[in-house]
Amino acid sequence: LPAGETTVSAIIVADNGLVSPLAVFEYTVGGVIEPVNFTDPAIAASVRQMLKADEDDVIYTNDLWDVEEYTIPAEAKQFEDLRYFPYLKKLTATDISFDTLAHLSELKDLEELTLTGCKYHRGQHGNHQAHYQYQCCDFFPNTVHFVSSLIVSPRRAAFL
């Protein structure tokens, strides 16, 4: 079964034409072991180095389940790959420009976020992008919220 949410809906039609009420069942499949297809080459390279994996080795999702601390490489441009670290507790980023931080909402166990010299580019304004320095962070349970400049809120955050 594929990972994620699944909804099954069913009705029964009897031989006499009577129709049962609609029955809806939902279930979640998690912990599926499958190959990781990295979108960012810098993150892929750092993970391979961390796991001491060769370029030809297939990295599976369960290979990353034990990773609790990770530093995003400065060369990283896409951050969707953070979803492969479901039990990450500590994340560090230095001198990285983000277009979105939505990927942080998937890090359900994140306790500590350290951002040093990072910038958030919050969309187009005329012919230039707006640049925001991270000022404070606030992680609501498992969600990242934005209020003017970034507000994240982990249990502990460091801004250098």
Short mmCIF file of N, CA and C in Angstrom, two decimals:
data_model
loop_
_atom_site.label_atom_id
_atom_site.label_comp_id
_atom_site.label_asym_id
_atom_site.label_seq_id
_atom_site.Cartn_x
_atom_site.Cartn_y
_atom_site.Cartn_z
N LEU A 1 0.83 -1.19 0.00
CA LEU A 1 0.00 0.00 0.00
C LEU A 1 0.88 1.25 0.00
N PRO A 2 0.44 2.29 -0.70
CA PRO A 2 1.22 3.53 -0.70
C PRO A 2 1.06 4.28 0.62
N ALA A 3 2.07 5.08 0.96
CA ALA A 3 2.01 5.87 2.18
C ALA A 3 0.98 6.98 2.03
N GLY A 4 0.35 7.35 3.13
CA GLY A 4 -0.56 8.48 3.12
C GLY A 4 -1.97 8.12 3.53
N GLU A 5 -2.86 9.10 3.32
CA GLU A 5 -4.26 8.97 3.68
C GLU A 5 -5.03 8.28 2.57
N THR A 6 -5.93 7.39 2.92
CA THR A 6 -6.80 6.74 1.95
C THR A 6 -8.22 6.76 2.49
N THR A 7 -9.17 7.04 1.62
CA THR A 7 -10.58 7.02 1.98
C THR A 7 -11.29 6.02 1.08
N VAL A 8 -12.08 5.15 1.67
CA VAL A 8 -12.86 4.16 0.93
C VAL A 8 -14.33 4.46 1.18
N SER A 9 -15.09 4.60 0.12
CA SER A 9 -16.53 4.83 0.21
C SER A 9 -17.24 3.66 -0.44
N ALA A 10 -18.35 3.21 0.17
CA ALA A 10 -19.06 2.06 -0.37
C ALA A 10 -20.55 2.14 -0.10
N ILE A 11 -21.31 1.58 -1.03
CA ILE A 11 -22.74 1.38 -0.85
C ILE A 11 -23.06 -0.04 -1.31
N ILE A 12 -24.17 -0.54 -0.85
CA ILE A 12 -24.61 -1.88 -1.27
C ILE A 12 -26.01 -1.73 -1.87
N VAL A 13 -26.20 -2.35 -3.02
CA VAL A 13 -27.50 -2.37 -3.66
C VAL A 13 -28.01 -3.81 -3.58
N ALA A 14 -29.14 -3.99 -2.93
CA ALA A 14 -29.73 -5.33 -2.76
C ALA A 14 -30.41 -5.77 -4.05
N ASP A 15 -30.70 -7.03 -4.14
CA ASP A 15 -31.38 -7.58 -5.31
C ASP A 15 -32.74 -6.91 -5.53
N ASN A 16 -33.36 -6.43 -4.46
CA ASN A 16 -34.67 -5.79 -4.59
C ASN A 16 -34.57 -4.29 -4.90
N GLY A 17 -33.35 -3.79 -5.10
CA GLY A 17 -33.14 -2.39 -5.48
C GLY A 17 -32.93 -1.44 -4.33
N LEU A 18 -33.05 -1.90 -3.10
CA LEU A 18 -32.80 -1.02 -1.97
C LEU A 18 -31.31 -0.71 -1.86
N VAL A 19 -31.02 0.55 -1.54
CA VAL A 19 -29.62 1.01 -1.46
C VAL A 19 -29.28 1.29 -0.01
N SER A 20 -28.14 0.80 0.43
CA SER A 20 -27.69 1.03 1.80
C SER A 20 -27.20 2.47 1.95
N PRO A 21 -27.09 2.93 3.19
CA PRO A 21 -26.46 4.24 3.40
C PRO A 21 -24.99 4.17 2.99
N LEU A 22 -24.44 5.33 2.66
CA LEU A 22 -23.04 5.42 2.29
C LEU A 22 -22.17 5.13 3.51
N ALA A 23 -21.22 4.24 3.34
CA ALA A 23 -20.25 3.95 4.40
C ALA A 23 -18.90 4.52 3.97
N VAL A 24 -18.27 5.29 4.85
CA VAL A 24 -16.98 5.91 4.54
C VAL A 24 -15.97 5.45 5.57
N PHE A 25 -14.85 4.95 5.08
CA PHE A 25 -13.77 4.50 5.95
C PHE A 25 -12.49 5.21 5.55
N GLU A 26 -11.73 5.67 6.53
CA GLU A 26 -10.46 6.34 6.28
C GLU A 26 -9.37 5.63 7.06
N TYR A 27 -8.20 5.54 6.45
CA TYR A 27 -7.05 4.97 7.15
C TYR A 27 -5.78 5.62 6.64
N THR A 28 -4.75 5.54 7.47
CA THR A 28 -3.46 6.11 7.14
C THR A 28 -2.42 5.01 7.11
N VAL A 29 -1.63 5.02 6.06
CA VAL A 29 -0.53 4.08 5.95
C VAL A 29 0.75 4.88 6.16
N GLY A 30 1.51 4.52 7.17
CA GLY A 30 2.77 5.21 7.45
C GLY A 30 3.89 4.20 7.58
N GLY A 31 5.09 4.71 7.64
CA GLY A 31 6.24 3.84 7.82
C GLY A 31 6.53 2.97 6.62
N VAL A 32 6.16 3.45 5.44
CA VAL A 32 6.40 2.68 4.23
C VAL A 32 7.86 2.82 3.83
N ILE A 33 8.49 1.69 3.56
CA ILE A 33 9.89 1.71 3.14
C ILE A 33 9.91 1.73 1.62
N GLU A 34 10.48 2.81 1.09
CA GLU A 34 10.58 2.97 -0.36
C GLU A 34 11.84 3.76 -0.69
N PRO A 35 12.29 3.69 -1.93
CA PRO A 35 13.49 4.46 -2.30
C PRO A 35 13.25 5.96 -2.17
N VAL A 36 14.28 6.68 -1.75
CA VAL A 36 14.22 8.13 -1.63
C VAL A 36 14.67 8.73 -2.97
N ASN A 37 13.86 9.60 -3.51
CA ASN A 37 14.20 10.32 -4.75
C ASN A 37 14.42 11.78 -4.38
N PHE A 38 15.67 12.14 -4.13
CA PHE A 38 15.99 13.50 -3.71
C PHE A 38 15.72 14.48 -4.84
N THR A 39 15.21 15.66 -4.47
CA THR A 39 15.00 16.72 -5.45
C THR A 39 16.17 17.70 -5.46
N ASP A 40 16.90 17.78 -4.37
CA ASP A 40 18.02 18.72 -4.28
C ASP A 40 19.34 17.96 -4.27
N PRO A 41 20.22 18.23 -5.24
CA PRO A 41 21.50 17.52 -5.32
C PRO A 41 22.41 17.74 -4.10
N ALA A 42 22.36 18.94 -3.51
CA ALA A 42 23.21 19.22 -2.35
C ALA A 42 22.76 18.41 -1.13
N ILE A 43 21.46 18.31 -0.93
CA ILE A 43 20.95 17.50 0.18
C ILE A 43 21.24 16.03 -0.08
N ALA A 44 21.07 15.59 -1.32
CA ALA A 44 21.37 14.20 -1.67
C ALA A 44 22.83 13.87 -1.37
N ALA A 45 23.73 14.76 -1.76
CA ALA A 45 25.16 14.53 -1.53
C ALA A 45 25.49 14.51 -0.04
N SER A 46 24.89 15.41 0.74
CA SER A 46 25.19 15.44 2.18
C SER A 46 24.64 14.20 2.89
N VAL A 47 23.47 13.73 2.45
CA VAL A 47 22.90 12.52 3.05
C VAL A 47 23.76 11.31 2.69
N ARG A 48 24.20 11.23 1.45
CA ARG A 48 25.08 10.12 1.05
C ARG A 48 26.36 10.12 1.87
N GLN A 49 26.91 11.30 2.09
CA GLN A 49 28.13 11.41 2.91
C GLN A 49 27.85 11.00 4.35
N MET A 50 26.73 11.47 4.90
CA MET A 50 26.36 11.15 6.27
C MET A 50 26.17 9.65 6.45
N LEU A 51 25.55 9.00 5.46
CA LEU A 51 25.29 7.55 5.54
C LEU A 51 26.44 6.70 5.00
N LYS A 52 27.47 7.39 4.51
CA LYS A 52 28.62 6.70 3.90
C LYS A 52 28.14 5.79 2.75
N ALA A 53 27.24 6.34 1.94
CA ALA A 53 26.67 5.61 0.82
C ALA A 53 27.33 6.07 -0.48
N ASP A 54 27.59 5.13 -1.35
CA ASP A 54 28.13 5.45 -2.67
C ASP A 54 27.05 6.04 -3.55
N GLU A 55 27.47 6.64 -4.65
CA GLU A 55 26.54 7.25 -5.60
C GLU A 55 25.54 6.24 -6.16
N ASP A 56 25.97 5.00 -6.29
CA ASP A 56 25.11 3.95 -6.86
C ASP A 56 24.20 3.29 -5.83
N ASP A 57 24.45 3.51 -4.54
CA ASP A 57 23.63 2.89 -3.50
C ASP A 57 22.24 3.52 -3.47
N VAL A 58 21.23 2.69 -3.32
CA VAL A 58 19.86 3.17 -3.17
C VAL A 58 19.65 3.50 -1.69
N ILE A 59 19.17 4.70 -1.43
CA ILE A 59 18.85 5.11 -0.07
C ILE A 59 17.35 4.95 0.10
N TYR A 60 16.96 4.26 1.17
CA TYR A 60 15.55 4.02 1.45
C TYR A 60 15.08 4.92 2.59
N THR A 61 13.78 5.13 2.66
CA THR A 61 13.21 6.01 3.68
C THR A 61 13.62 5.60 5.09
N ASN A 62 13.66 4.29 5.35
CA ASN A 62 14.01 3.85 6.70
C ASN A 62 15.48 4.11 7.04
N ASP A 63 16.32 4.37 6.05
CA ASP A 63 17.71 4.73 6.32
C ASP A 63 17.79 6.07 7.03
N LEU A 64 16.76 6.90 6.89
CA LEU A 64 16.77 8.25 7.47
C LEU A 64 15.92 8.36 8.74
N TRP A 65 15.26 7.28 9.13
CA TRP A 65 14.40 7.33 10.30
C TRP A 65 15.17 7.55 11.60
N ASP A 66 16.44 7.17 11.64
CA ASP A 66 17.25 7.33 12.86
C ASP A 66 17.96 8.68 12.94
N VAL A 67 17.86 9.49 11.89
CA VAL A 67 18.54 10.79 11.87
C VAL A 67 17.75 11.77 12.73
N GLU A 68 18.39 12.27 13.79
CA GLU A 68 17.73 13.22 14.69
C GLU A 68 18.30 14.63 14.56
N GLU A 69 19.50 14.75 13.96
CA GLU A 69 20.12 16.07 13.77
C GLU A 69 20.58 16.17 12.33
N TYR A 70 20.33 17.34 11.73
CA TYR A 70 20.74 17.53 10.34
C TYR A 70 21.06 19.00 10.11
N THR A 71 22.11 19.24 9.35
CA THR A 71 22.47 20.59 8.92
C THR A 71 22.24 20.67 7.43
N ILE A 72 21.40 21.59 7.02
CA ILE A 72 21.12 21.77 5.60
C ILE A 72 22.37 22.34 4.93
N PRO A 73 22.84 21.73 3.83
CA PRO A 73 24.01 22.28 3.15
C PRO A 73 23.71 23.68 2.60
N ALA A 74 24.69 24.57 2.66
CA ALA A 74 24.51 25.94 2.19
C ALA A 74 24.15 26.01 0.71
N GLU A 75 24.52 24.99 -0.05
CA GLU A 75 24.26 24.98 -1.49
C GLU A 75 22.83 24.54 -1.81
N ALA A 76 22.08 24.08 -0.84
CA ALA A 76 20.72 23.56 -1.08
C ALA A 76 19.80 24.68 -1.57
N LYS A 77 18.97 24.34 -2.54
CA LYS A 77 18.02 25.30 -3.11
C LYS A 77 16.57 24.85 -2.95
N GLN A 78 16.36 23.53 -2.83
CA GLN A 78 15.01 22.98 -2.67
C GLN A 78 14.99 22.19 -1.36
N PHE A 79 13.91 22.33 -0.61
CA PHE A 79 13.91 21.79 0.75
C PHE A 79 12.83 20.74 0.98
N GLU A 80 12.20 20.29 -0.09
CA GLU A 80 11.17 19.25 0.03
C GLU A 80 11.75 17.96 0.60
N ASP A 81 13.03 17.73 0.40
CA ASP A 81 13.67 16.49 0.86
C ASP A 81 13.67 16.36 2.38
N LEU A 82 13.41 17.43 3.10
CA LEU A 82 13.36 17.34 4.57
C LEU A 82 12.24 16.41 5.02
N ARG A 83 11.27 16.16 4.17
CA ARG A 83 10.17 15.24 4.53
C ARG A 83 10.66 13.83 4.77
N TYR A 84 11.84 13.50 4.27
CA TYR A 84 12.40 12.16 4.46
C TYR A 84 13.03 11.98 5.84
N PHE A 85 13.02 13.03 6.68
CA PHE A 85 13.58 12.98 8.04
C PHE A 85 12.43 13.09 9.05
N PRO A 86 11.57 12.10 9.15
CA PRO A 86 10.37 12.26 9.98
C PRO A 86 10.63 12.37 11.48
N TYR A 87 11.79 11.94 11.94
CA TYR A 87 12.07 11.97 13.38
C TYR A 87 13.17 12.96 13.73
N LEU A 88 13.38 13.93 12.85
CA LEU A 88 14.39 14.96 13.06
C LEU A 88 14.02 15.81 14.26
N LYS A 89 14.99 15.99 15.17
CA LYS A 89 14.76 16.79 16.37
C LYS A 89 15.48 18.13 16.31
N LYS A 90 16.59 18.17 15.59
CA LYS A 90 17.41 19.38 15.55
C LYS A 90 17.78 19.67 14.09
N LEU A 91 17.45 20.89 13.64
CA LEU A 91 17.75 21.30 12.27
C LEU A 91 18.54 22.60 12.30
N THR A 92 19.60 22.65 11.53
CA THR A 92 20.45 23.83 11.47
C THR A 92 20.57 24.28 10.02
N ALA A 93 20.49 25.59 9.80
CA ALA A 93 20.68 26.18 8.47
C ALA A 93 21.52 27.43 8.63
N THR A 94 22.50 27.60 7.73
CA THR A 94 23.39 28.76 7.78
C THR A 94 23.49 29.37 6.38
N ASP A 95 23.26 30.68 6.30
CA ASP A 95 23.39 31.44 5.05
C ASP A 95 22.59 30.84 3.90
N ILE A 96 21.35 30.48 4.17
CA ILE A 96 20.47 29.91 3.15
C ILE A 96 19.33 30.88 2.90
N SER A 97 18.93 31.00 1.64
CA SER A 97 17.76 31.80 1.26
C SER A 97 16.61 30.86 0.99
N PHE A 98 15.49 31.09 1.65
CA PHE A 98 14.29 30.27 1.50
C PHE A 98 13.22 31.04 0.75
N ASP A 99 12.51 30.36 -0.14
CA ASP A 99 11.32 30.93 -0.76
C ASP A 99 10.08 30.54 0.03
N THR A 100 10.16 29.41 0.71
CA THR A 100 9.05 28.92 1.53
C THR A 100 9.63 28.10 2.68
N LEU A 101 8.90 28.06 3.76
CA LEU A 101 9.29 27.22 4.87
C LEU A 101 8.21 26.19 5.18
N ALA A 102 7.34 25.98 4.22
CA ALA A 102 6.25 25.03 4.40
C ALA A 102 6.77 23.63 4.72
N HIS A 103 7.94 23.29 4.20
CA HIS A 103 8.52 21.96 4.44
C HIS A 103 8.77 21.70 5.92
N LEU A 104 8.91 22.74 6.72
CA LEU A 104 9.15 22.54 8.16
C LEU A 104 7.92 21.97 8.86
N SER A 105 6.75 22.17 8.30
CA SER A 105 5.54 21.68 8.94
C SER A 105 5.48 20.15 8.95
N GLU A 106 6.28 19.49 8.11
CA GLU A 106 6.30 18.03 8.08
C GLU A 106 7.22 17.44 9.15
N LEU A 107 7.99 18.28 9.81
CA LEU A 107 8.94 17.81 10.83
C LEU A 107 8.24 17.81 12.19
N LYS A 108 7.47 16.79 12.43
CA LYS A 108 6.60 16.71 13.60
C LYS A 108 7.36 16.63 14.92
N ASP A 109 8.59 16.11 14.92
CA ASP A 109 9.36 15.94 16.16
C ASP A 109 10.40 17.04 16.36
N LEU A 110 10.41 18.06 15.49
CA LEU A 110 11.43 19.10 15.57
C LEU A 110 11.35 19.84 16.90
N GLU A 111 12.46 19.87 17.62
CA GLU A 111 12.54 20.55 18.92
C GLU A 111 13.42 21.78 18.86
N GLU A 112 14.42 21.76 17.98
CA GLU A 112 15.38 22.86 17.94
C GLU A 112 15.66 23.24 16.50
N LEU A 113 15.52 24.53 16.21
CA LEU A 113 15.80 25.08 14.89
C LEU A 113 16.80 26.20 15.05
N THR A 114 17.94 26.09 14.36
CA THR A 114 18.96 27.13 14.44
C THR A 114 19.15 27.70 13.04
N LEU A 115 18.86 29.00 12.90
CA LEU A 115 19.01 29.70 11.63
C LEU A 115 20.06 30.78 11.82
N THR A 116 21.11 30.73 11.01
CA THR A 116 22.19 31.71 11.11
C THR A 116 22.37 32.37 9.76
N GLY A 117 22.14 33.67 9.67
CA GLY A 117 22.32 34.41 8.43
C GLY A 117 21.38 33.99 7.32
N CYS A 118 20.24 33.43 7.65
CA CYS A 118 19.30 32.96 6.63
C CYS A 118 18.36 34.10 6.23
N LYS A 119 17.85 34.00 4.99
CA LYS A 119 16.91 35.00 4.48
C LYS A 119 15.69 34.32 3.91
N TYR A 120 14.58 35.00 4.04
CA TYR A 120 13.31 34.52 3.51
C TYR A 120 12.88 35.47 2.40
N HIS A 121 12.73 34.96 1.19
CA HIS A 121 12.30 35.75 0.05
C HIS A 121 10.81 35.53 -0.10
N ARG A 122 10.04 36.53 0.25
CA ARG A 122 8.60 36.36 0.38
C ARG A 122 7.84 36.83 -0.86
N GLY A 123 8.22 36.39 -2.02
CA GLY A 123 7.45 36.70 -3.23
C GLY A 123 7.94 37.94 -3.93
N GLN A 124 7.34 38.23 -5.05
CA GLN A 124 7.74 39.34 -5.90
C GLN A 124 7.00 40.63 -5.51
N HIS A 125 7.73 41.73 -5.47
CA HIS A 125 7.15 43.05 -5.25
C HIS A 125 7.73 43.94 -6.33
N GLY A 126 6.95 44.20 -7.38
CA GLY A 126 7.48 44.99 -8.49
C GLY A 126 8.57 44.19 -9.19
N ASN A 127 9.71 44.83 -9.42
CA ASN A 127 10.82 44.18 -10.12
C ASN A 127 11.85 43.60 -9.17
N HIS A 128 11.57 43.58 -7.89
CA HIS A 128 12.55 43.05 -6.93
C HIS A 128 11.85 42.13 -5.93
N GLN A 129 12.63 41.30 -5.31
CA GLN A 129 12.08 40.44 -4.26
C GLN A 129 12.24 41.11 -2.91
N ALA A 130 11.29 40.88 -2.06
CA ALA A 130 11.39 41.38 -0.69
C ALA A 130 12.29 40.43 0.09
N HIS A 131 13.19 40.98 0.88
CA HIS A 131 14.10 40.18 1.69
C HIS A 131 13.77 40.40 3.16
N TYR A 132 13.60 39.31 3.89
CA TYR A 132 13.28 39.39 5.30
C TYR A 132 14.31 38.58 6.07
N GLN A 133 14.86 39.14 7.09
CA GLN A 133 15.73 38.39 7.98
C GLN A 133 14.84 37.70 9.01
N TYR A 134 15.22 36.51 9.39
CA TYR A 134 14.48 35.83 10.44
C TYR A 134 14.70 36.59 11.74
N GLN A 135 13.63 36.85 12.43
CA GLN A 135 13.76 37.59 13.68
C GLN A 135 13.32 36.78 14.88
N CYS A 136 12.24 36.06 14.77
CA CYS A 136 11.84 35.22 15.88
C CYS A 136 11.15 34.00 15.32
N CYS A 137 11.14 32.98 16.05
CA CYS A 137 10.53 31.75 15.56
C CYS A 137 9.55 31.21 16.58
N ASP A 138 8.54 30.53 16.08
CA ASP A 138 7.49 30.02 16.94
C ASP A 138 6.84 28.81 16.27
N PHE A 139 7.09 27.60 16.72
CA PHE A 139 6.46 26.40 16.16
C PHE A 139 5.20 26.11 16.94
N PHE A 140 4.06 26.27 16.33
CA PHE A 140 2.85 25.75 16.92
C PHE A 140 2.96 24.26 16.75
N PRO A 141 2.20 23.47 17.45
CA PRO A 141 2.36 22.02 17.29
C PRO A 141 2.30 21.63 15.83
N ASN A 142 3.46 21.31 15.29
CA ASN A 142 3.59 20.74 13.95
C ASN A 142 3.23 21.68 12.81
N THR A 143 3.19 22.98 13.04
CA THR A 143 2.81 23.90 11.98
C THR A 143 3.71 25.12 12.01
N VAL A 144 4.02 25.63 10.84
CA VAL A 144 4.79 26.86 10.75
C VAL A 144 3.83 27.97 10.36
N HIS A 145 3.86 29.08 11.08
CA HIS A 145 2.99 30.21 10.80
C HIS A 145 3.85 31.41 10.43
N PHE A 146 3.34 32.26 9.55
CA PHE A 146 4.04 33.46 9.16
C PHE A 146 3.23 34.67 9.59
N VAL A 147 3.88 35.61 10.26
CA VAL A 147 3.25 36.88 10.60
C VAL A 147 4.28 37.96 10.31
N SER A 148 4.01 38.81 9.36
CA SER A 148 4.93 39.78 8.75
C SER A 148 6.27 39.12 8.49
N SER A 149 7.27 39.32 9.31
CA SER A 149 8.48 38.54 9.11
C SER A 149 8.24 37.17 9.73
N LEU A 150 9.12 36.26 9.51
CA LEU A 150 8.87 34.87 9.90
C LEU A 150 8.65 34.72 11.39
N ILE A 151 7.66 33.95 11.74
CA ILE A 151 7.46 33.53 13.12
C ILE A 151 7.41 32.01 13.10
N VAL A 152 8.39 31.39 13.66
CA VAL A 152 8.41 29.94 13.76
C VAL A 152 8.23 29.67 15.24
N SER A 153 8.16 28.61 15.87
CA SER A 153 8.21 28.55 17.31
C SER A 153 8.53 27.16 17.80
N PRO A 154 9.75 26.73 17.68
CA PRO A 154 10.10 25.46 18.29
C PRO A 154 10.21 25.65 19.78
N ARG A 155 10.32 24.55 20.44
CA ARG A 155 10.48 24.65 21.89
C ARG A 155 11.74 25.44 22.22
N ARG A 156 12.70 25.38 21.34
CA ARG A 156 13.94 26.13 21.56
C ARG A 156 14.44 26.59 20.20
N ALA A 157 14.76 27.85 20.04
CA ALA A 157 15.26 28.36 18.76
C ALA A 157 16.47 29.25 19.02
N ALA A 158 17.41 29.21 18.12
CA ALA A 158 18.60 30.06 18.24
C ALA A 158 18.71 30.88 16.97
N PHE A 159 18.94 32.17 17.11
CA PHE A 159 19.09 33.06 15.97
C PHE A 159 20.39 33.81 16.14
N LEU A 160 21.29 33.53 15.23
CA LEU A 160 22.63 34.12 15.35
C LEU A 160 22.90 35.07 14.21
#
